[in-house]
Amino acid sequence: GAVVSQHPSWVICKSGTSVKIECRSLDFQATTMFWYRQFPKQSLMLMATSNEGSKATYEQGVEKDKFLINHASLTLSTLTVTSAHPEDSSFYICSASRAGGVYNEQFFGPGTRLTVL
Amino acid sequence: AQSVTQLDSHVSVSEGTPVLLRCNYSSSYSPSLFWYVQHPNKGLQLLLKYTSAATLVKGINGFEAEFKKSETSFHLTKPSAHMSDAAEYFCVVTLNQAGTALIFGKGTTLSVSS
């Protein structure tokens, strides 16, 4: 149980294109989903936290208009990188947590590699 | 403020020898702590977690970690390394008591030679 999927796993696009990445919790309802960014050989940096049905909370330094997050249902969150540029190339990882318990453990997706040419 | 420091960016061991990956944390409350492993181009897999129960935590694949409050440490160990253990390891601490946000260490690359 507690499987999180991401689609696509790898996307290559031209500069100026918008790219949508999906994150799905396959066997549980995710009250909260998180989006992380990981540069090569670096750690994960939290970009934003989203709760179903409400606006995402972005971390300092993350452009809301650049990285649009939608958490329309308890099993799906999307991250849209608008007008992507080469510096947006990165590994994007989502995680999802479910309600209950003292600590809401996060379950991570396999990641999406974005390459912007 | 909460923070986590992985003391070694790279650890190299021989197959069959013990593994020690060091992690120190700073927290203003009793945190939850985790170790995750990431194989190349893969997502994160939870190895083990500490959430204020037993201080010695056993995880998957023979890994374990001991929470030492006096030393603010949560080092990851394994008695005998396998080639398949070669990966990136992240020590993670909860940012808040609700556990809804995580802070990742910078990671330790574990290399295992035959």
Coordinates of C-alpha atoms in Angstrom, one line a residue:
Chain A
G1 CA 0.0 0.0 0.0
A2 CA 0.8 3.7 -0.1
V3 CA 2.0 3.9 -3.7
V4 CA 2.6 7.2 -5.4
S5 CA 3.1 7.5 -9.1
Q6 CA 4.2 10.3 -11.3
H7 CA 3.7 10.9 -15.0
P8 CA 5.6 11.4 -17.1
S9 CA 8.8 9.9 -15.8
W10 CA 10.9 11.9 -18.3
V11 CA 10.0 14.9 -20.4
I12 CA 12.1 16.9 -22.9
C13 CA 10.7 20.2 -24.1
K14 CA 11.7 23.3 -25.9
S15 CA 12.3 26.5 -24.1
G16 CA 9.0 28.5 -23.7
T17 CA 6.8 25.4 -23.5
S18 CA 4.6 24.6 -20.5
V19 CA 4.9 21.2 -19.0
K20 CA 2.4 19.4 -16.7
I21 CA 3.5 16.8 -14.3
E22 CA 1.0 14.6 -12.5
C23 CA 1.3 13.0 -9.1
R24 CA -1.2 10.3 -8.1
S25 CA -1.7 8.4 -4.9
L26 CA -2.8 5.0 -6.2
D27 CA -4.2 3.3 -3.1
F28 CA -4.9 5.9 -0.5
Q29 CA -6.4 9.4 -0.2
A30 CA -3.8 12.1 0.1
T31 CA -4.9 15.0 2.2
T32 CA -1.6 16.7 1.5
M33 CA 0.8 16.6 -1.4
F34 CA 4.3 18.0 -1.6
W35 CA 6.5 19.0 -4.5
Y36 CA 10.2 18.9 -4.4
R37 CA 13.0 19.8 -6.7
Q38 CA 16.3 18.0 -6.9
F39 CA 19.3 19.3 -8.8
P40 CA 22.0 16.8 -9.9
K41 CA 23.9 15.4 -7.0
Q42 CA 22.1 17.7 -4.5
S43 CA 19.4 17.2 -1.9
L44 CA 15.7 17.7 -2.3
M45 CA 14.3 21.2 -1.8
L46 CA 10.7 21.6 -0.9
M47 CA 8.9 23.8 -3.4
A48 CA 5.3 23.8 -2.2
T49 CA 2.7 22.1 -0.1
S50 CA -0.8 21.6 -1.3
N51 CA -3.9 20.5 0.4
E52 CA -6.9 19.2 -1.5
G53 CA -9.2 21.9 -2.6
S54 CA -7.1 24.8 -1.4
K55 CA -4.3 26.9 -2.7
A56 CA -0.8 25.6 -2.5
T57 CA 1.7 27.1 0.0
Y58 CA 5.0 27.9 -1.7
E59 CA 8.4 28.0 -0.1
Q60 CA 10.3 31.2 -0.1
G61 CA 12.0 31.9 -3.4
V62 CA 9.6 29.7 -5.5
E63 CA 7.7 31.6 -8.1
K64 CA 3.9 30.8 -7.8
D65 CA 3.2 32.0 -11.4
K66 CA 6.1 29.9 -12.7
F67 CA 5.2 26.6 -10.9
L68 CA 1.4 26.2 -10.9
I69 CA 0.1 23.6 -8.5
N70 CA -3.4 22.1 -8.6
H71 CA -4.6 19.6 -6.0
A72 CA -8.1 19.0 -7.4
S73 CA -8.8 15.7 -5.8
L74 CA -7.6 13.5 -2.9
T75 CA -5.6 11.4 -5.3
L76 CA -4.2 13.8 -7.9
S77 CA -2.0 16.9 -7.8
T78 CA -0.4 18.5 -10.8
L79 CA 2.6 20.7 -11.2
T80 CA 2.8 22.9 -14.3
V81 CA 6.0 24.5 -15.2
T82 CA 5.0 27.5 -17.3
S83 CA 7.2 28.9 -20.0
A84 CA 10.0 26.5 -19.1
H85 CA 13.6 27.6 -19.5
P86 CA 16.8 25.5 -19.4
E87 CA 17.4 26.5 -15.8
D88 CA 14.1 24.8 -14.9
S89 CA 15.7 21.5 -15.9
S90 CA 15.7 19.3 -12.8
F91 CA 14.3 16.2 -11.2
Y92 CA 10.8 16.9 -9.7
I93 CA 9.6 14.6 -7.0
C94 CA 6.2 14.6 -5.4
S95 CA 5.1 13.0 -2.1
A96 CA 1.8 12.4 -0.6
S97 CA 0.6 12.0 3.0
R98 CA -2.6 10.7 4.4
A99 CA -4.5 11.8 7.5
G100 CA -4.3 10.0 10.7
G101 CA -1.7 9.3 13.3
V102 CA 0.6 11.6 15.1
Y103 CA 2.9 11.9 12.2
N104 CA 1.6 12.0 8.6
E105 CA 4.3 10.0 6.8
Q106 CA 5.1 11.1 3.3
F107 CA 5.2 8.6 0.5
F108 CA 7.4 9.6 -2.5
G109 CA 6.8 9.2 -6.2
P110 CA 9.5 8.0 -8.5
G111 CA 10.2 11.5 -9.8
T112 CA 10.0 13.2 -13.2
R113 CA 13.1 14.3 -15.0
L114 CA 12.5 17.6 -16.9
T115 CA 15.0 18.6 -19.6
V116 CA 14.4 22.0 -21.2
L117 CA 16.3 22.6 -24.4
Chain B
A1 CA 15.1 26.1 14.1
Q2 CA 15.2 22.6 12.8
S3 CA 18.2 21.4 10.7
V4 CA 20.0 18.3 9.7
T5 CA 23.6 17.7 8.9
Q6 CA 25.0 14.7 7.2
L7 CA 28.7 14.7 8.2
D8 CA 30.0 12.8 5.2
S9 CA 29.3 13.6 1.6
H10 CA 30.8 10.4 0.4
V11 CA 31.5 7.1 2.1
S12 CA 33.3 4.2 0.5
V13 CA 33.3 0.6 1.9
S14 CA 34.2 -2.8 0.8
E15 CA 31.5 -5.4 0.3
G16 CA 31.0 -7.3 3.6
T17 CA 32.3 -4.5 5.8
P18 CA 30.2 -2.4 8.1
V19 CA 28.5 0.8 7.0
L20 CA 28.2 4.0 9.1
L21 CA 26.5 7.1 7.7
R22 CA 26.5 9.9 10.1
C23 CA 23.7 12.4 10.8
N24 CA 23.3 15.1 13.4
Y25 CA 20.1 17.1 13.8
S26 CA 19.0 20.3 15.6
S27 CA 15.4 20.7 16.7
S28 CA 13.5 22.8 19.2
Y29 CA 11.2 19.9 20.0
S30 CA 11.3 16.1 19.9
P31 CA 11.5 15.5 16.1
S32 CA 10.7 12.6 13.9
L33 CA 13.7 11.4 12.0
F34 CA 14.1 9.4 8.8
W35 CA 16.6 7.8 6.5
Y36 CA 15.7 7.6 2.9
V37 CA 17.7 5.9 0.1
Q38 CA 17.7 7.0 -3.5
H39 CA 19.1 4.8 -6.3
P40 CA 20.2 6.6 -9.5
N41 CA 17.3 8.2 -11.4
K42 CA 14.9 6.6 -8.9
G43 CA 12.5 8.0 -6.3
L44 CA 13.1 7.9 -2.6
Q45 CA 12.6 4.8 -0.5
L46 CA 12.1 4.9 3.2
L47 CA 14.7 2.9 5.1
L48 CA 13.5 3.6 8.6
K49 CA 12.0 6.2 10.8
Y50 CA 12.1 7.3 14.4
T51 CA 9.0 8.8 15.9
S52 CA 9.6 8.8 19.7
A53 CA 9.2 5.1 20.3
A54 CA 12.2 2.8 20.7
T55 CA 15.5 4.7 20.2
L56 CA 17.1 1.8 18.2
V57 CA 15.2 1.6 15.0
K58 CA 15.4 -1.3 12.6
G59 CA 14.7 -0.7 8.9
I60 CA 14.7 -2.6 5.7
N61 CA 17.6 -4.3 4.0
G62 CA 19.4 -4.8 7.3
F63 CA 19.8 -1.1 8.2
E64 CA 19.3 0.3 11.6
A65 CA 19.7 3.7 13.3
E66 CA 20.0 4.8 16.9
F67 CA 18.4 8.0 18.1
K68 CA 20.7 9.6 20.7
K69 CA 19.2 12.7 22.1
S70 CA 22.3 13.6 24.2
E71 CA 24.4 13.6 21.0
T72 CA 21.6 14.9 18.7
S73 CA 22.6 12.1 16.4
F74 CA 20.8 9.6 14.2
H75 CA 23.5 7.6 12.6
L76 CA 22.6 4.9 10.1
T77 CA 24.5 1.5 10.3
K78 CA 24.6 -1.8 8.6
P79 CA 26.8 -4.7 9.7
S80 CA 27.7 -5.9 6.2
A81 CA 27.5 -3.9 3.0
H82 CA 26.2 -5.3 -0.2
M83 CA 27.0 -4.1 -3.7
S84 CA 23.3 -3.2 -4.0
D85 CA 23.6 -0.8 -1.1
A86 CA 25.5 1.7 -3.3
A87 CA 23.2 4.7 -3.5
E88 CA 22.5 8.2 -2.1
Y89 CA 21.2 8.3 1.4
F90 CA 19.3 11.2 3.0
C91 CA 18.8 11.9 6.6
V92 CA 15.5 13.8 7.1
V93 CA 14.0 15.7 10.0
T94 CA 10.5 17.0 10.4
L95 CA 10.2 20.7 10.1
N96 CA 7.2 21.0 12.4
Q97 CA 5.6 18.9 15.1
A98 CA 2.7 17.9 12.7
G99 CA 5.3 16.3 10.5
T100 CA 3.8 18.0 7.4
A101 CA 7.1 19.3 6.2
L102 CA 10.5 17.7 6.0
I103 CA 14.1 19.0 5.9
F104 CA 16.5 16.9 3.9
G105 CA 20.2 16.6 4.6
K106 CA 22.5 17.1 1.7
G107 CA 22.9 13.4 1.2
T108 CA 25.7 10.9 1.5
T109 CA 26.8 8.9 -1.5
L110 CA 27.7 5.3 -0.5
S111 CA 30.1 3.4 -2.7
V112 CA 30.6 -0.3 -2.3
S113 CA 33.6 -2.0 -3.8
S114 CA 34.0 -5.7 -4.4

